[in-house]
CSV table of C-alpha atoms and ligand atoms in Angstrom, one decimal:
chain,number,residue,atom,x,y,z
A,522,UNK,CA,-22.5,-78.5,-164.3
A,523,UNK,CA,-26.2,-79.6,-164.6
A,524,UNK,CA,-27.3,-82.5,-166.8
A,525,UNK,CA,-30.8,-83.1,-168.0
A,526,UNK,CA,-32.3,-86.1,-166.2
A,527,UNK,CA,-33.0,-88.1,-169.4
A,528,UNK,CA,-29.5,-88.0,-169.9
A,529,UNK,CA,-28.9,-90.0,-167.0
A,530,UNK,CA,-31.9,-92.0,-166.7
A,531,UNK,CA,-33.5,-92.7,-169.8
A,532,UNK,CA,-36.3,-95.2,-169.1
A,533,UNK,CA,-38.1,-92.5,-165.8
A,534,UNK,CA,-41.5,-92.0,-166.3
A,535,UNK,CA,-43.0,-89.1,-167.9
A,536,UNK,CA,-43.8,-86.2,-165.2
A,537,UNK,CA,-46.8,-83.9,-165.7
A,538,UNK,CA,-46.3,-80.7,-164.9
A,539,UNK,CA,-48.5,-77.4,-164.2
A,540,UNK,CA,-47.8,-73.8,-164.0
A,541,UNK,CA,-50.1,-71.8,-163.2
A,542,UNK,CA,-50.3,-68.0,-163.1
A,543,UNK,CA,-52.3,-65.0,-163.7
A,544,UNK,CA,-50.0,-64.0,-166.5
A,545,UNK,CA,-51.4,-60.5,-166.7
A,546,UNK,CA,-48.8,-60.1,-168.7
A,547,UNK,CA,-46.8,-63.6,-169.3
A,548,UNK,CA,-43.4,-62.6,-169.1
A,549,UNK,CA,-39.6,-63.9,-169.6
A,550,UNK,CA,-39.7,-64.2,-165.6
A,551,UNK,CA,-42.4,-67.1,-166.0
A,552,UNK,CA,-40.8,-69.0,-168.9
A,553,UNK,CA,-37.3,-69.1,-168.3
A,554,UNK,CA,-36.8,-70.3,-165.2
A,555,UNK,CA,-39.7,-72.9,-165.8
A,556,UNK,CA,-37.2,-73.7,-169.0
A,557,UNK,CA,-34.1,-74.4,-167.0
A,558,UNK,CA,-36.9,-76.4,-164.3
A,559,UNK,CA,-37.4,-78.8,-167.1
A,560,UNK,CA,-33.8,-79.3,-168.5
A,561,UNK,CA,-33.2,-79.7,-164.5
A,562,UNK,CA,-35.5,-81.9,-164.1
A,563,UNK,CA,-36.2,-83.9,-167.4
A,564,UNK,CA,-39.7,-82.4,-167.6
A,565,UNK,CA,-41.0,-82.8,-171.4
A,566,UNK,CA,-43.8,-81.1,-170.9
A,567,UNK,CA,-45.0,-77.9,-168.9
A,568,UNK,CA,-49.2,-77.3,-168.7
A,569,UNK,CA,-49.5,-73.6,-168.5
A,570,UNK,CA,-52.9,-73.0,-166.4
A,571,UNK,CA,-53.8,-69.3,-166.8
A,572,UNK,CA,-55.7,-68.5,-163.6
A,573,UNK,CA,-59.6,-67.4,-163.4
A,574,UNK,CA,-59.3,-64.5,-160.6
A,575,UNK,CA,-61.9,-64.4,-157.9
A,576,UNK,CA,-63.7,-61.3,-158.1
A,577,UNK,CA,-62.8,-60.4,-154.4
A,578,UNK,CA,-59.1,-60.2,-155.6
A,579,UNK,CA,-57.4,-57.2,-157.1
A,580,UNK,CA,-58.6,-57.2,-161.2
A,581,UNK,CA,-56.1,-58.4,-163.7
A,582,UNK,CA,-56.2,-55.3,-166.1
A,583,UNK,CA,-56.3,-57.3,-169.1
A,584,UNK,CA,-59.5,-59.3,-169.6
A,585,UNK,CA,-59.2,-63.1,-169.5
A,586,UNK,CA,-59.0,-63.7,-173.0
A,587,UNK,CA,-56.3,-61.2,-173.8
A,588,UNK,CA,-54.3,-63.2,-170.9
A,589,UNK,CA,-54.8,-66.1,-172.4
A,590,UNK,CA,-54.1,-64.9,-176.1
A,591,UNK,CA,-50.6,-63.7,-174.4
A,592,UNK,CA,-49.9,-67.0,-173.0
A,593,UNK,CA,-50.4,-68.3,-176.6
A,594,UNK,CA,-48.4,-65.9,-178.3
A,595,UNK,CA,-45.5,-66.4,-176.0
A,596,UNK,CA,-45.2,-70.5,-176.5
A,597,UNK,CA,-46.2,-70.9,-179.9
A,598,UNK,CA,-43.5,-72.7,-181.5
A,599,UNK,CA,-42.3,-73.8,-178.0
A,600,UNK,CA,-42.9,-77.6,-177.9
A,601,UNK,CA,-42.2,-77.8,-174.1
A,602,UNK,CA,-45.5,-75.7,-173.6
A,603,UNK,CA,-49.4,-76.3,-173.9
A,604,UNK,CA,-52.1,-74.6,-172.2
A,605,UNK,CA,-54.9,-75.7,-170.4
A,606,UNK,CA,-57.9,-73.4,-170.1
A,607,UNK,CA,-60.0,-75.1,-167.3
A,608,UNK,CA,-59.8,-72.5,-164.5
A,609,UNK,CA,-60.5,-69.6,-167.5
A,610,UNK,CA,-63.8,-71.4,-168.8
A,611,UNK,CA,-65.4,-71.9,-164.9
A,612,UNK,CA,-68.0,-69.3,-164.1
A,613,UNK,CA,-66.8,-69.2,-160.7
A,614,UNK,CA,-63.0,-69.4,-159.1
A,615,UNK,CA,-61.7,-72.6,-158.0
A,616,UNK,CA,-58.7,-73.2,-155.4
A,617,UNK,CA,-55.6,-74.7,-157.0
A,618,UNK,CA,-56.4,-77.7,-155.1
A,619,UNK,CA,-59.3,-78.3,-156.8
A,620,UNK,CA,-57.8,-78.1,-160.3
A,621,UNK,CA,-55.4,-79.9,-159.0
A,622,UNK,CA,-57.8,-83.1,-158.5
A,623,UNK,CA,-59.3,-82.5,-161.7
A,624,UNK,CA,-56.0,-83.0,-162.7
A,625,UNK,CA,-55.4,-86.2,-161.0
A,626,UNK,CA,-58.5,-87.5,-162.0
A,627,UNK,CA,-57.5,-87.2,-165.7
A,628,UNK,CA,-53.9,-88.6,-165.2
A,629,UNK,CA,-55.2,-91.4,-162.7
A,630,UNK,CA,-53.5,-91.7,-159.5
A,631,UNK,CA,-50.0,-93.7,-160.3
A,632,UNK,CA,-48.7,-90.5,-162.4
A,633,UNK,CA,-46.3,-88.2,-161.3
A,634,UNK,CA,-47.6,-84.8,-161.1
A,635,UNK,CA,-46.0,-81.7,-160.3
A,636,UNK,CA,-47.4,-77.9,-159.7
A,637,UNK,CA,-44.4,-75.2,-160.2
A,638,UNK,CA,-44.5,-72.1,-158.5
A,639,UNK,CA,-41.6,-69.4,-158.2
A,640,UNK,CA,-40.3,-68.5,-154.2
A,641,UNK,CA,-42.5,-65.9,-153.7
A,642,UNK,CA,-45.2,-68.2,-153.8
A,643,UNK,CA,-43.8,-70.9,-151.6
A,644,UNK,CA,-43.5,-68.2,-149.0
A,645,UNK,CA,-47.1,-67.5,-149.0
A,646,UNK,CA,-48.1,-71.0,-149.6
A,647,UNK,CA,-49.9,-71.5,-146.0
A,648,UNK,CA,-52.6,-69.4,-147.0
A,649,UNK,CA,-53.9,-71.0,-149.5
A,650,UNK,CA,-57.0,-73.7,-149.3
A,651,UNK,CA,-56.0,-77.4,-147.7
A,652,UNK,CA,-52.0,-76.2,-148.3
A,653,UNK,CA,-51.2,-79.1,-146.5
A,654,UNK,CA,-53.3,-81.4,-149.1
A,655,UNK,CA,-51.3,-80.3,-151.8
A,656,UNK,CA,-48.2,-82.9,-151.3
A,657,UNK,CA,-51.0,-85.2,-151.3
A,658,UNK,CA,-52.0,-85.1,-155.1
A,659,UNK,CA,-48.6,-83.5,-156.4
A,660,UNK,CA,-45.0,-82.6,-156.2
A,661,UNK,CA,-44.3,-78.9,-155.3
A,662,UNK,CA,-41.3,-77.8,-157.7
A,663,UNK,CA,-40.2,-73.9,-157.1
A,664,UNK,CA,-38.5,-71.7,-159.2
A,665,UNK,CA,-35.9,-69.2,-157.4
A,666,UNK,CA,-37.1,-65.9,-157.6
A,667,UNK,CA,-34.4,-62.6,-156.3
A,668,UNK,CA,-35.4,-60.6,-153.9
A,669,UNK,CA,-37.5,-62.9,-151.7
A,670,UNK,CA,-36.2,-64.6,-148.7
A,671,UNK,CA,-35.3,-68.5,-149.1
A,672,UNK,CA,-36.7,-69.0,-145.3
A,673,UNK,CA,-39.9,-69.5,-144.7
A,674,UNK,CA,-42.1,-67.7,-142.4
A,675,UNK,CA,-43.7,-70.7,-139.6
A,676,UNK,CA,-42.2,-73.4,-137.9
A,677,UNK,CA,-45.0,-75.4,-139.1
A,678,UNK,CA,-44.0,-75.1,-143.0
A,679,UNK,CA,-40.3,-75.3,-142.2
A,680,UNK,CA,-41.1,-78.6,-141.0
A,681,UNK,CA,-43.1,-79.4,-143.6
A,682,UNK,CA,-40.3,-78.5,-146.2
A,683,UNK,CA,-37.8,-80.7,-144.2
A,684,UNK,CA,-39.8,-83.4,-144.1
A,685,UNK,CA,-40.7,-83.4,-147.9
A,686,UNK,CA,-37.7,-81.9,-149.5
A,687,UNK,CA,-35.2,-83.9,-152.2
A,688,UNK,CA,-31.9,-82.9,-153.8
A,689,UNK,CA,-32.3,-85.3,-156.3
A,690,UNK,CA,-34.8,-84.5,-159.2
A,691,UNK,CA,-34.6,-88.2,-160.5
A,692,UNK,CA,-36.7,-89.1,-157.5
A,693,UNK,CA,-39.8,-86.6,-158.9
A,694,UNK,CA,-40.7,-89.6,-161.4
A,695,UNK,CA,-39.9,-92.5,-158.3
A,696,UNK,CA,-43.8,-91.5,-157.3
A,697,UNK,CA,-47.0,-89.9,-158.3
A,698,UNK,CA,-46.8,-86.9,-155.6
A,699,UNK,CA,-45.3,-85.9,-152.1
A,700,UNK,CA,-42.1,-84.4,-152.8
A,701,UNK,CA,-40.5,-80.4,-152.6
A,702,UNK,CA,-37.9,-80.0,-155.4
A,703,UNK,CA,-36.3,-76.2,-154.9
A,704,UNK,CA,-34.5,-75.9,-158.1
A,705,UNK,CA,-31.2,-73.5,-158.7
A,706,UNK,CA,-33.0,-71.9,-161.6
A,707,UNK,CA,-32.2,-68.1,-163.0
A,708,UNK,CA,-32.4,-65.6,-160.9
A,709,UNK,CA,-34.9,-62.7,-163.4
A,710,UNK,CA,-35.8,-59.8,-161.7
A,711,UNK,CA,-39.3,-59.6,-163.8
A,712,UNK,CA,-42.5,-58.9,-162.7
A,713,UNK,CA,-45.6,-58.2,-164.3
A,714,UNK,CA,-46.4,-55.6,-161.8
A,715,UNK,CA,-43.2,-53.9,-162.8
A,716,UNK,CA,-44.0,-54.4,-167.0
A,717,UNK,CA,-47.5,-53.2,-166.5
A,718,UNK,CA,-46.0,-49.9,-164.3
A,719,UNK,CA,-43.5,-49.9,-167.5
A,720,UNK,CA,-46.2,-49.3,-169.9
A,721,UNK,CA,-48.0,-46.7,-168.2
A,722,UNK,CA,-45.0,-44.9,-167.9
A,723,UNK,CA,-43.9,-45.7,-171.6
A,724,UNK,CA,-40.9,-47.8,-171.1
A,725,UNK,CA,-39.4,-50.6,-173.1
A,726,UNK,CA,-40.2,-53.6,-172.1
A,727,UNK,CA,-38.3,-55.5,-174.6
A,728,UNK,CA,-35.6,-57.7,-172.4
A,729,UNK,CA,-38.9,-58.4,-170.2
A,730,UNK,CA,-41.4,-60.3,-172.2
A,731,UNK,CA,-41.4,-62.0,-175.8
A,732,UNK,CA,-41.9,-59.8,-178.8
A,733,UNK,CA,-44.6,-61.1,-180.2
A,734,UNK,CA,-46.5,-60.1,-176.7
A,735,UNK,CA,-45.2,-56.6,-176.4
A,736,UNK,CA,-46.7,-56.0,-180.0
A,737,UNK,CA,-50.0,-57.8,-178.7
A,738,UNK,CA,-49.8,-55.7,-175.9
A,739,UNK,CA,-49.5,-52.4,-178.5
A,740,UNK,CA,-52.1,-53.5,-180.2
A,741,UNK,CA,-54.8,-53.9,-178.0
A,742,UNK,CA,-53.8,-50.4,-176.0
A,743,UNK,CA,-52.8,-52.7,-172.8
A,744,UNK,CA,-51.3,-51.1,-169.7
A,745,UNK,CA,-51.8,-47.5,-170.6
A,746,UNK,CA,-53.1,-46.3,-167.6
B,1249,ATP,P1,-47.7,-59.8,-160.5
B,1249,ATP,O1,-46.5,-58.9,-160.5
B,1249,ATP,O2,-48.9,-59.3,-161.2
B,1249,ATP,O3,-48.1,-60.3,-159.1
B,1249,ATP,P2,-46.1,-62.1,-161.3
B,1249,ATP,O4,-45.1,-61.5,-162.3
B,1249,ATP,O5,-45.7,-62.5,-160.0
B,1249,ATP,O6,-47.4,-61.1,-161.3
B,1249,ATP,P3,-47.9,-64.4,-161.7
B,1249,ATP,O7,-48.7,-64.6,-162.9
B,1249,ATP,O8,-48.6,-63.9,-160.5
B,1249,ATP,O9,-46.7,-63.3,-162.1
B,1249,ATP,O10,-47.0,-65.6,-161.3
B,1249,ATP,C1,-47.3,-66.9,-161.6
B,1249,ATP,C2,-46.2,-67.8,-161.1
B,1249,ATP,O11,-44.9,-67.4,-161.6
B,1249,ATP,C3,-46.0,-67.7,-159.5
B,1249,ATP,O12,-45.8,-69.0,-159.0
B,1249,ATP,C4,-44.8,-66.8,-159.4
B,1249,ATP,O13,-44.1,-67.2,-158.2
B,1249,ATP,C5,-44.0,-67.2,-160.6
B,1249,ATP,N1,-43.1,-66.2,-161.0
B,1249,ATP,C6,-43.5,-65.0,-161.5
B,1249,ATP,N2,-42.4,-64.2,-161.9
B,1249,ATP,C7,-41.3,-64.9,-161.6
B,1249,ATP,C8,-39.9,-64.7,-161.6
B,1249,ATP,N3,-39.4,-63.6,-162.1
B,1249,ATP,N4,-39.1,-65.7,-161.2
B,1249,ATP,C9,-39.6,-66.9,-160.7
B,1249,ATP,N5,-40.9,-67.2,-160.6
B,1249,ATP,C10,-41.8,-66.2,-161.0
């Protein structure tokens, strides 16, 4: 059986915690498991960081502000969640490290500051910008994800795991950045690839995504074709 953290340890320090995502739409597979991340890990507060997308990258279909007005309909009322629209309001992309030391900036460097990310994204994590540098300004805390492999691809990050990896989420708040926590979160096969091929095709979507974003979603004619 897991316990929260703060039942155990009451007097940790606070943890800071991003998720970013493209979010195109926001969807049960994003929330949940970040849910059960916090009761895991005694996080009391998630940032959700909708991404600006590079225009070299495939398009999200819907524009940024509809993404962003999804975000907000699925959290409201949700006090674990607020939303942070930094990368949205920059007139050109930014790498996650960068918002990342915008981030540190802000919080000063003796916070504990984690990024989430679901499996998928761990497994592709060596191509993004300064990967290495990440462990410098944050812990890395990954959600599990079904159908992708738990073993990563290079020598290189394998070691790189072992050398940073805990079992024990009380260390997360023991210091500011450096650690890997892979937490035993719900496996939800959801993908917003898979809710926007839903649509077109006029599916239900309603065990995928939070009612109040599927009627959003109606409204604004999203994901028709
Ligand atoms: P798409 O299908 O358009 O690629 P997505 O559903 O993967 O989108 P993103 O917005 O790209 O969603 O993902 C943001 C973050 O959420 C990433 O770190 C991703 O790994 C994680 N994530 C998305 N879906 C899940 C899921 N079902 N379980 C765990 N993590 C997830």
């Amino acid at each position: 059986m897991s316990h929260a953290i703060d039942s155990l340890c009451p007097t940790h320090p606070v943890i800071q915690a991003l998720f970013g995502g493209t979010f195109d739409p926001i969807h049960y597979g994003h929330l949940h498991p970040v849910e059960a991340l916090a009761h895991q890990t005694g996080l009391k507060q998630v940032i959700l960081l909708p991404n600006h997308v590079p225009p070299h990258r495939p398009q999200p279909e819907a524009t940024a502000q509809q993404r962003l007005e999804m975000v907000r309909l699925a959290v409201q009322g949700n006090p674990l969640f607020t939303i942070d629209t930094r990368e949205l309001e920059r007139t050109t992309p930014s790498y996650t490290i960068d918002t990342l030391e915008s981030f540190r900036q802000e919080f000063g460097e003796n916070q504990p500051l984690a990024f989430i990310i679901g499996q998928d994204a761990l497994l592709s994590l060596h191509t993004w910008h300064r990967w290495q540098e990440l462990l410098n300004i944050c812990h890395l805390l990954v959600c599990a994800r079904p159908s992708y492999q738990t073993r990563l691809s290079t020598i290189e990050m394998r070691q790189w795991l072992t050398q940073h990896q805990i079992d024990d989420p009380a260390l997360l708040s023991s210091k500011p950045n450096g650690y890997i926590y892979l937490a035993d979160t719900p496996l939800l096969r959801i993908s917003a690839t898979d809710i926007r091929q839903r649509h077109q095709q006029g599916l239900s979507c309603d065990d995928l995504l939070s009612p109040s974003v599927q009627k959003y979603i109606d409204s604004q004619g999203l994901y028709r074709q």
